[in-house]
Coordinates of C-alpha atoms in Angstrom, one line a residue:
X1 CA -175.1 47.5 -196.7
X2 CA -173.4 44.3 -196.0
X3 CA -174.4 42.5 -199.2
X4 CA -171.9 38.9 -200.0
X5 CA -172.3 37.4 -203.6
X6 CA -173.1 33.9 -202.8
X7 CA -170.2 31.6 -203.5
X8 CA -172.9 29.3 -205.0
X9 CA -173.2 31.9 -207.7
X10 CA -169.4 32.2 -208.2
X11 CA -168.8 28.3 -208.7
X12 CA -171.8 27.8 -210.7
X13 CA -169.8 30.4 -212.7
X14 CA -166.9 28.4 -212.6
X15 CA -168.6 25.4 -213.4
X16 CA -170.0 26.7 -216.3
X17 CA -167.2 28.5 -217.9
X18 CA -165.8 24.5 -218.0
X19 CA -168.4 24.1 -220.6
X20 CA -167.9 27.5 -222.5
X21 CA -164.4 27.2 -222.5
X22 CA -164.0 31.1 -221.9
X23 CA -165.5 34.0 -219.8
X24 CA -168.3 33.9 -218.5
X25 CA -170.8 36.7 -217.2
X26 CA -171.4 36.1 -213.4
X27 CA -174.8 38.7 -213.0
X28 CA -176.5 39.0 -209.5
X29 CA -179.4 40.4 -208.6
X30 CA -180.4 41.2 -204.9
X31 CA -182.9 43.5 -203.7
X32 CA -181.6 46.6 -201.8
X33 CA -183.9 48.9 -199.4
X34 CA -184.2 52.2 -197.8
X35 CA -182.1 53.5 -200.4
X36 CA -182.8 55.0 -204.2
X37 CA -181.4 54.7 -207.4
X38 CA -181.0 58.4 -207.7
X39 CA -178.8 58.5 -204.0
X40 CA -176.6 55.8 -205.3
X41 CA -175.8 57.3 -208.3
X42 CA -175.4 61.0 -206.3
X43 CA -172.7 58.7 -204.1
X44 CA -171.3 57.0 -207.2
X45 CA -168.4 59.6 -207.9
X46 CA -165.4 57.5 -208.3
X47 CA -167.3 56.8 -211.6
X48 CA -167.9 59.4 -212.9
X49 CA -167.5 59.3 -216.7
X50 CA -168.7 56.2 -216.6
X51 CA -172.7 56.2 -215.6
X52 CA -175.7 56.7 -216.5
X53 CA -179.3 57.1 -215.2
X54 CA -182.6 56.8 -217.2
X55 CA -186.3 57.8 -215.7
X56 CA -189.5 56.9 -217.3
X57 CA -192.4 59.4 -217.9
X58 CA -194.5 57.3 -215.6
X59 CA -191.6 57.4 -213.0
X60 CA -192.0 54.1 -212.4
X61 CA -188.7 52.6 -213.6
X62 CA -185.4 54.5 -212.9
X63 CA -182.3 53.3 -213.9
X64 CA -178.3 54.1 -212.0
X65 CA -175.9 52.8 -214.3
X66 CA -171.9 52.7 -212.8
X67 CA -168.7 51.2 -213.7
X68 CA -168.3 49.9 -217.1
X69 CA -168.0 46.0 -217.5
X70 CA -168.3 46.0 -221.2
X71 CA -168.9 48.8 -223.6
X72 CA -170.5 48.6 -227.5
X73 CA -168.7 51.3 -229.4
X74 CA -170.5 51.3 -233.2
X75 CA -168.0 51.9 -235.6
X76 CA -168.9 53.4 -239.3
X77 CA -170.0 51.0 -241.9
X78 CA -171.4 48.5 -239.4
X79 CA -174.9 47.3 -238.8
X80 CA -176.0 49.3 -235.6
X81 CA -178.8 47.8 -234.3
X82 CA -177.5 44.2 -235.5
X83 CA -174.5 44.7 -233.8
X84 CA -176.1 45.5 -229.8
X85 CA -178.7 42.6 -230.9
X86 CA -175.8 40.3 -231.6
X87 CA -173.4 41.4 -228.4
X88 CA -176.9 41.2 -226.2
X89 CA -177.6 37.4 -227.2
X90 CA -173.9 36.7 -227.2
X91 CA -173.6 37.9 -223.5
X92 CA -177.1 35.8 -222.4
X93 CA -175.1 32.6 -223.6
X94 CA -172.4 33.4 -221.2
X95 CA -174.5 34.6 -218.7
X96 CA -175.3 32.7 -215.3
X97 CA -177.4 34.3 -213.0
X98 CA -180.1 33.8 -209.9
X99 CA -182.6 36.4 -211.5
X100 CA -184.8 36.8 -214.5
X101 CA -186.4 40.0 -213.3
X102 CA -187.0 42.7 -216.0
X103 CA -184.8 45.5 -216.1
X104 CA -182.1 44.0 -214.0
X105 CA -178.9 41.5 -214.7
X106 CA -177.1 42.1 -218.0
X107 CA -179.0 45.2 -219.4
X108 CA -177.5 47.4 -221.4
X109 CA -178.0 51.4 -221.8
X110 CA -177.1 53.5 -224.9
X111 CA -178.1 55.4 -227.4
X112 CA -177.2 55.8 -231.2
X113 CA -176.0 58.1 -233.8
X114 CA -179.1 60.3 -235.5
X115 CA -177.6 59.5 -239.3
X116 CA -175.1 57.1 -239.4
X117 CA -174.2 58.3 -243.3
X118 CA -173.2 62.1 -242.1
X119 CA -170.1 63.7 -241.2
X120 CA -168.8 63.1 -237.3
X121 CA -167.8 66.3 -235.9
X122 CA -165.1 66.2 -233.2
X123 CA -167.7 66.5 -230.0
X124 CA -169.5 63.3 -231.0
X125 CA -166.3 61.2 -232.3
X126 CA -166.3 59.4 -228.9
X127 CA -170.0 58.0 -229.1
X128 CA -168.9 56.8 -232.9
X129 CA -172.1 55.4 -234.6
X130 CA -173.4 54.5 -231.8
X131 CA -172.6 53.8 -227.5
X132 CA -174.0 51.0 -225.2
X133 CA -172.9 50.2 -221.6
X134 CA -173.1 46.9 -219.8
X135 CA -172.9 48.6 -216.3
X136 CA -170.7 46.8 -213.5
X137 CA -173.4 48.2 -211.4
X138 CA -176.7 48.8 -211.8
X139 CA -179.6 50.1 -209.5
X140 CA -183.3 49.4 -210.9
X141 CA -186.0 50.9 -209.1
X142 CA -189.7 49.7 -209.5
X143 CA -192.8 48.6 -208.7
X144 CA -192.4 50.0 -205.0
X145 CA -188.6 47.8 -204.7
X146 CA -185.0 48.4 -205.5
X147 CA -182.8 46.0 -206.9
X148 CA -178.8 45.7 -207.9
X149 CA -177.4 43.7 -210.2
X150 CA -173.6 43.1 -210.2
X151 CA -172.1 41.9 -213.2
X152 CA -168.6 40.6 -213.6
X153 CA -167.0 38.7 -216.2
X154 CA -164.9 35.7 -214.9
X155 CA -162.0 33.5 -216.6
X156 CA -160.9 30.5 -215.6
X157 CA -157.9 31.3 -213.0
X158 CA -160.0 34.1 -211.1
X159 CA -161.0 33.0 -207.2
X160 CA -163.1 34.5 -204.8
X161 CA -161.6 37.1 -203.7
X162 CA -161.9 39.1 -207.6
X163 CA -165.6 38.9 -206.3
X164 CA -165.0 40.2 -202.7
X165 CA -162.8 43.3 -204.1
X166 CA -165.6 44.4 -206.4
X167 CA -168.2 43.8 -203.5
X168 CA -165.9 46.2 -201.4
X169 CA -166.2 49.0 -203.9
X170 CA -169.9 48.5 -203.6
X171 CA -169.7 49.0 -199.5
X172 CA -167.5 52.0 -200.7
X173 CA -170.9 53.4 -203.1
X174 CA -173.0 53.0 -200.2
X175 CA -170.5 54.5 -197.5
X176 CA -169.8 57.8 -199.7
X177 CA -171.9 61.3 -198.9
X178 CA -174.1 62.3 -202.2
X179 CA -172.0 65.0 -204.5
X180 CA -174.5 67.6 -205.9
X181 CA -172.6 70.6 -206.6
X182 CA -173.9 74.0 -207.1
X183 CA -174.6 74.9 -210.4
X184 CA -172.1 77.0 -211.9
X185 CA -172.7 80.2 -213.2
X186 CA -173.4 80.6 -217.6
X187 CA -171.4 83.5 -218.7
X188 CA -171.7 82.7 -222.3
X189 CA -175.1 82.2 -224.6
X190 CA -174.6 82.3 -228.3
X191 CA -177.2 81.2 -230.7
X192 CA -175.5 79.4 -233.4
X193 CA -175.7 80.2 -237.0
X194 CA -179.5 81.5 -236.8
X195 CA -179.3 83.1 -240.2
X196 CA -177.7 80.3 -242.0
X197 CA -180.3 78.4 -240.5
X198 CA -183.7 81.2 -242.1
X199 CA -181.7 80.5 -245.3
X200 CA -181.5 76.8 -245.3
X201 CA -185.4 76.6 -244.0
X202 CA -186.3 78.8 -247.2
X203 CA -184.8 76.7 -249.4
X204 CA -186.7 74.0 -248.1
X205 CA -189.7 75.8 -248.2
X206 CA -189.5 76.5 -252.1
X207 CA -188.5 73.0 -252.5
X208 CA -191.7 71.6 -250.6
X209 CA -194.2 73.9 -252.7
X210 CA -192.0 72.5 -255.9
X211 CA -193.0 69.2 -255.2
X212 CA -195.9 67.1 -254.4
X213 CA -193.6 64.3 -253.2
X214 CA -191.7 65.4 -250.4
X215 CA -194.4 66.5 -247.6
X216 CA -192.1 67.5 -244.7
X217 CA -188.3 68.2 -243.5
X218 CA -187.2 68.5 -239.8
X219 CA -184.7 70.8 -240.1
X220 CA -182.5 71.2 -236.2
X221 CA -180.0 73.7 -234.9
X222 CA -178.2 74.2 -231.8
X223 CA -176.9 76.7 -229.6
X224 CA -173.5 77.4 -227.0
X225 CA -173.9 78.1 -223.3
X226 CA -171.0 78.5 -221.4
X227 CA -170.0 78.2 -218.0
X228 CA -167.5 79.2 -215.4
X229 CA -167.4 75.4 -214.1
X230 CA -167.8 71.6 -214.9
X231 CA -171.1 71.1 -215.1
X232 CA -172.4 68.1 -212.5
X233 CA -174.6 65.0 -213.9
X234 CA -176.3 64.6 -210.1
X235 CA -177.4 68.6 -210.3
X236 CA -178.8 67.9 -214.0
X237 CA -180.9 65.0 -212.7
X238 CA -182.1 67.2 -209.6
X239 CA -183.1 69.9 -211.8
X240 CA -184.9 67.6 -214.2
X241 CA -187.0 65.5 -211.5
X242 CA -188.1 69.4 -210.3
X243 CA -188.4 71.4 -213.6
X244 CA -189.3 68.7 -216.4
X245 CA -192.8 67.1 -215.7
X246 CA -193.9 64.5 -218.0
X247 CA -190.7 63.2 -219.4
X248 CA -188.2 60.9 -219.6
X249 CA -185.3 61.7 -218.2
X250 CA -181.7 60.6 -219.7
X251 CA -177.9 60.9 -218.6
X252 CA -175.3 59.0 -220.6
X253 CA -171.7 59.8 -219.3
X254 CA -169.0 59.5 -221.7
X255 CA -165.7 60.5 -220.2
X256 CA -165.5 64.4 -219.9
X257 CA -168.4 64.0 -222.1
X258 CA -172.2 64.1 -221.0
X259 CA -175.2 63.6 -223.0
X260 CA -178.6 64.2 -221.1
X261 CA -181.9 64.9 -221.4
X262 CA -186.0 65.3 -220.6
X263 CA -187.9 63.9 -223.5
X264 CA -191.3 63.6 -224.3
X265 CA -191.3 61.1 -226.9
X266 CA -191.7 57.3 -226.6
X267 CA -189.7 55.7 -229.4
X268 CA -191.2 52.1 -228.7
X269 CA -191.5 50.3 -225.2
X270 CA -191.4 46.4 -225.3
X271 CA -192.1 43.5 -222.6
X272 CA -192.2 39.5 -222.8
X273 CA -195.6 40.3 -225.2
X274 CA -197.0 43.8 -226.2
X275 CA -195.0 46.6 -228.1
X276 CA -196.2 50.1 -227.6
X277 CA -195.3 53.4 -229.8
X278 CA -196.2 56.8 -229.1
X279 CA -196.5 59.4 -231.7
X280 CA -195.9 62.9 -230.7
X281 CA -195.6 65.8 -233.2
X282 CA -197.1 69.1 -233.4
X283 CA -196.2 71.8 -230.7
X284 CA -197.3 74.9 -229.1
X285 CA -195.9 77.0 -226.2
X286 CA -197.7 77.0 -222.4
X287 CA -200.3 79.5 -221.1
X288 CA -199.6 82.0 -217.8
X289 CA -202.6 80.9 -216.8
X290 CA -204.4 78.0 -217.0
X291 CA -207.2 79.8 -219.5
X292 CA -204.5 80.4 -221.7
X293 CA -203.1 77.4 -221.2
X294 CA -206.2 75.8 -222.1
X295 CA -206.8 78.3 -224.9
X296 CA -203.5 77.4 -226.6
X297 CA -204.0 74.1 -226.1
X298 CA -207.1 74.3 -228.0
X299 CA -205.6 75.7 -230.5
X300 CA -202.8 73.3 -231.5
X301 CA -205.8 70.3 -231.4
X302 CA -207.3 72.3 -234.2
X303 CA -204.3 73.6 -236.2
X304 CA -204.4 72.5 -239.8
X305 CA -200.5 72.1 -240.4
X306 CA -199.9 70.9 -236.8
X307 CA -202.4 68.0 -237.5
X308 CA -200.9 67.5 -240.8
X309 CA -197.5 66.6 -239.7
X310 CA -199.1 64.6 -236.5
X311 CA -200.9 62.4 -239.3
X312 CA -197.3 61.6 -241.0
X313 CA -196.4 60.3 -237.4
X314 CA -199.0 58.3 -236.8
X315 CA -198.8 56.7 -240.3
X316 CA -195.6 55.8 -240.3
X317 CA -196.0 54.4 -236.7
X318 CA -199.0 52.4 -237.2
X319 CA -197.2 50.9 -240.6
X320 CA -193.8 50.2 -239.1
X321 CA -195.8 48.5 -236.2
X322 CA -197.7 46.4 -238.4
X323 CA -194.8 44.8 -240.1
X324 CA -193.9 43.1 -236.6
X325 CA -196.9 43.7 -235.0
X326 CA -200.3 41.8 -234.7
X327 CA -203.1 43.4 -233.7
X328 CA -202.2 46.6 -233.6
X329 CA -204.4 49.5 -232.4
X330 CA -204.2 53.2 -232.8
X331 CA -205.9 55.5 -230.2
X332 CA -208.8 57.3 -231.5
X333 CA -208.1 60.8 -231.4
X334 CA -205.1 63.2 -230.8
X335 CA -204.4 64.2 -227.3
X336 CA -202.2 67.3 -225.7
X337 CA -199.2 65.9 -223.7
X338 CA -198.2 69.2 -221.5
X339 CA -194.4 69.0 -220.2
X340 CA -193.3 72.0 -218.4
X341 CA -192.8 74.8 -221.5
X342 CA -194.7 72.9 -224.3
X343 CA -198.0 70.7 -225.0
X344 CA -197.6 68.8 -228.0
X345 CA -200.3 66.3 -229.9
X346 CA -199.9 62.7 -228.9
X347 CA -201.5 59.2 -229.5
X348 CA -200.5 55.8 -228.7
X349 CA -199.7 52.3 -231.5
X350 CA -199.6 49.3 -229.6
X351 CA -199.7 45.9 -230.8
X352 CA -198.5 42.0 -229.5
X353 CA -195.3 41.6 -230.6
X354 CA -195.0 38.0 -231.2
X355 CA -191.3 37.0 -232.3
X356 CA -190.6 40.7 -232.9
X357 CA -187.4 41.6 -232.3
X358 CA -187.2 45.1 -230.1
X359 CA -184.0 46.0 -232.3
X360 CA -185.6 45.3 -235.5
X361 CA -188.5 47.8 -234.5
X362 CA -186.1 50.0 -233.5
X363 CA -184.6 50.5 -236.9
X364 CA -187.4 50.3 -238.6
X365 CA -189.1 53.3 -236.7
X366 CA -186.0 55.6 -236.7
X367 CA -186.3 58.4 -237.8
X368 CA -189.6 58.8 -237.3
X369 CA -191.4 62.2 -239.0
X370 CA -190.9 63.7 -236.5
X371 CA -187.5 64.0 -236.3
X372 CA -186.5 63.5 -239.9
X373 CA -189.3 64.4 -242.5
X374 CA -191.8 62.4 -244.9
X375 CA -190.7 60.4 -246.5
X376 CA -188.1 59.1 -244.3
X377 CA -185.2 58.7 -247.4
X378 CA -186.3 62.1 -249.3
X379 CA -185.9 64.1 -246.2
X380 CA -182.8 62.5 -245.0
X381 CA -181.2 63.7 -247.9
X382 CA -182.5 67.3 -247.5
X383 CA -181.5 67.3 -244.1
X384 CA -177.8 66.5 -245.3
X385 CA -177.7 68.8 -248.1
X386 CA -179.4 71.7 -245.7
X387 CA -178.2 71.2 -242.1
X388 CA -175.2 72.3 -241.5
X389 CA -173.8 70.8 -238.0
X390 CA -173.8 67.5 -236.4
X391 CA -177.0 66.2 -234.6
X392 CA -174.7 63.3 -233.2
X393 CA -177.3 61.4 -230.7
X394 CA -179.4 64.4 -230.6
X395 CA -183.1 63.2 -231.7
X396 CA -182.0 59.4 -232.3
X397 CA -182.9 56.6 -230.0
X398 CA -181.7 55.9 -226.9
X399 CA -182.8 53.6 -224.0
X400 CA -181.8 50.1 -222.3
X401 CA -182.0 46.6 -223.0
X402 CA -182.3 43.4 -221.4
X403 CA -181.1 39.7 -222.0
X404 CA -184.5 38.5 -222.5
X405 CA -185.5 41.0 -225.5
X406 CA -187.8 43.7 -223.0
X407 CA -186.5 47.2 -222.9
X408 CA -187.6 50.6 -223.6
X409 CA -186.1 53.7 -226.4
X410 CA -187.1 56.9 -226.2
X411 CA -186.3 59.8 -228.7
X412 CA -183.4 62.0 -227.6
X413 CA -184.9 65.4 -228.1
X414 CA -184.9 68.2 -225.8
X415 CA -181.3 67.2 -225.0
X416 CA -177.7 68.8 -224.6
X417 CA -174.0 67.4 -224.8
X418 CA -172.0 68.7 -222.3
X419 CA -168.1 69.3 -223.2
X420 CA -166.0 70.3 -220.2
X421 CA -167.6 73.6 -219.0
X422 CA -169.4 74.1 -222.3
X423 CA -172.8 73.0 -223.2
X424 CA -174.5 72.5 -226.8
X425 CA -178.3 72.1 -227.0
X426 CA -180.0 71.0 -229.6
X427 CA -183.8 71.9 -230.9
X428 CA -185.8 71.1 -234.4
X429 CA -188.9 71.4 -236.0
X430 CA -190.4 70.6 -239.2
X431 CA -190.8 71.9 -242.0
X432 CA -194.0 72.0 -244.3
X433 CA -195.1 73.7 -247.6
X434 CA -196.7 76.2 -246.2
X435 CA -194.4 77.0 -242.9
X436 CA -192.5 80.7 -242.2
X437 CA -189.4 80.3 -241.7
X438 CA -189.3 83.2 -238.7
X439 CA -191.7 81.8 -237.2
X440 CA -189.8 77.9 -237.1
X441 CA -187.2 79.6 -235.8
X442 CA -189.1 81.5 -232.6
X443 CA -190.6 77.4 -232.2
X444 CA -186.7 75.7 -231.9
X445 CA -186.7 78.8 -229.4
X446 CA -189.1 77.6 -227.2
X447 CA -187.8 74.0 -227.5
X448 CA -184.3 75.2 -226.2
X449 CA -186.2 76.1 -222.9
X450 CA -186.1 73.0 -221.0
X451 CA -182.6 72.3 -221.2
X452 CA -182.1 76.3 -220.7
X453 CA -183.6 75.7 -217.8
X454 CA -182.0 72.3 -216.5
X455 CA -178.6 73.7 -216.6
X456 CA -179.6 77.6 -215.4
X457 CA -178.9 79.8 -218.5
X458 CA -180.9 82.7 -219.3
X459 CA -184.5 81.3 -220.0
X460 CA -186.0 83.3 -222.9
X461 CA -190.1 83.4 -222.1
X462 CA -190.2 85.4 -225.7
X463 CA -189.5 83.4 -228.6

């Protein structure tokens, strides 16, 4: 593409790292055409390990993450969402740039641990509590343009040339053919422990009816596909963007490791003045046709225990957003938010967000009911006592940040963790007084189906 970092940039870089007395982050922004952020990634293989890629549900943001210029690895005991907070506004100090565009520059892209107080099995040790990149490049596509940001740290003795060897691996991007490989076949499909799982959900049961407090556990479980080949990020995006309407879609390389997903559920988005939440709980399966569709659909807006553990979502939201939040409004009524196997009941919390910091809300709102129970302490507990595997990042946030505080965190449900050629997916549902365990079981079924789909296993239409 024939793109030169200005050497203006470089020794205002230089200039500045006088005053520092250290590194400094040189970050430019330039706006690319003819070209997307999904093609760049497809042609970004001599990173692979090292990328990521993040879609909204409105597809009008994506996100092409390569080439790791600084990485946040959480470590147990620490302060998570303090510690990418801290690293973000230590960066912006240190940062010189030409842009203050959103979504572009130093922004980084992570997600964290589900429950930073459990037990780290050996396929999550390498996200520890909790992984964000800084990408050395990064593609953001919006608003009709495309734009890449190069970020490069600088010390004192580096010249011009450090910047004209990095800007030659970017020709190299552009110059290499897209590698989407064929999905490989799944040989193996092994549901994972689904009568320790019955057993633990009627134990919670009998502890719900026994008490008046605890009003609802998310209990998850996971299953095993296996394949007879490495699994490719650029297929898993390509069979998202054309099986998984309505979502967000997520790809967080990690080494030979690869967490991905299509989720429904907005954790909270934030820009220079609003915050917006979205509550999503309650779920029912999709219709053949569109009367049964519609029929089923019908059905969850009237369901007495689907609409009960909405309401726990949409309390806890609208609190939580109030705490940072003025003037915060709730939609009126529940709505159905149809993805490509479920519908779900959804509303929207927004509120201006003042001094708010989008870290702070972030904590605050994790786990939400619908991924850990009501209330949030009680049902964390239960879920340690009761689950018995590792939800790593599984249902926890993850999303990107900027320098100037504006970013975006979605749930991680409907996800997977791929593990050479072996792929763990992960569904839950909650748990209410009056729920059947059989029939909880059949509903983590259905939620296995998306990413069943996305990586071409046997899709189960029964539950």
């Amino acid at each position: 593409m024939g793109l030169t970092l200005p050497i203006e940039l470089f020794e205002q870089a230089k200039r500045t790292m006088d005053s520092q007395k250290g590194q400094v982050l040189l970050s430019w922004v330039t706006e690319l055409t003819d070209i997307t952020a999904k093609q760049l990634f497809d042609q970004a293989e001599t990173f692979k390990g090292e990328r990521f890629f993040w879609q909204n549900k409105e597809q009008s943001l994506r996100l092409a993450g390569f080439g790791v210029m600084d990485q946040l690895r959480m470590e147990a005991g620490s302060d998570r969402f303090s510690a990418l907070h801290t690293r973000k506004e230590q960066v912006l100090r240190r940062t010189v740039t030409n842009s203050e565009e959103s979504a572009c520059g130093a922004v980084y892209f992570g997600g964290f641990r589900f429950d930073s107080q459990s037990d780290v099995a050996p396929e999550w040790e390498s996200f520890g509590q909790g992984l964000f990149y800084l990408p050395l490049f990064l593609v953001t596509e919006k608003e009709d343009c495309c734009y890449l940001s190069v970020n490069i740290w600088l010390s004192a003795d580096d010249e011009f040339d450090k910047i004209e060897a990095i800007m030659a691996q970017w020709e190299r991007i552009c110059d290499a053919s897209p590698g989407i490989d064929a999905t490989p076949d799944c040989i193996l499909e092994e549901r994972l422990a689904e009568d320790a799982w019955l057993a633990a959900a009627t134990d919670v049961v009998a502890l719900l009816q026994d008490t008046e407090h605890l009003q609802k556990v998310v209990l998850a479980r996971r299953m095993r596909l296996g394949f007879d080949g490495f699994l490719s990020s650029n297929r898993i995006i390509a069979n998202m963007e054309a099986q998984q309407e309505n979502s967000y879609y997520f790809v967080l390389e990690n080494g030979t490791r690869t967490f991905f997903g299509a989720t429904p559920e907005r954790l909270v988005l934030a820009d220079e003045t609003r915050m917006e939440s979205a509550c999503v709980a309650g779920s029912i399966g999709r219709g053949t046709t569109d009367a049964e569709d519609e029929t089923l659909g019908a059905m969850l807006l009237n369901d007495a225990k689907n609409l009960a553990e909405h309401h726990f979502v949409v309390e806890m939201i609208e609190e939580t957003m109030a705490r940072f939040c003025e003037d915060v409004e709730v939609s009126a009524n529940p709505e159905l938010l149809k993805n490509r196997d479920i519908q779900h009941l959804y509303m929207t919390v927004a509120g201006n967000r003042g001094s708010a910091k989008l870290l702070d809300v972030v904590r605050a709102l994790h786990p939400t009911p619908a991924l850990g129970g009501w209330p949030q302490e009680d049902a964390m507990t239960v879920i340690r006592l009761k689950e018995a595997m590792d939800r790593g990042l599984y249902g926890a946030p993850i999303g990107w940040i900027d320098a100037k505080d504006r970013g975006e965190f979605v749930v991680a449900i409907r996800s997977a963790l791929t593990v050479d050629t072996d792929a763990l997916l992960y569904a839950g549902c909650g748990i209410v007084a009056d729920s059947v365990p059989v029939d909880e079981l059949a509903e983590t079924a259905m939620k296995f189906q998306p990413m069943l789909r996305v990586l071409g296993g046997k899709v189960h239409e029964r539950s």
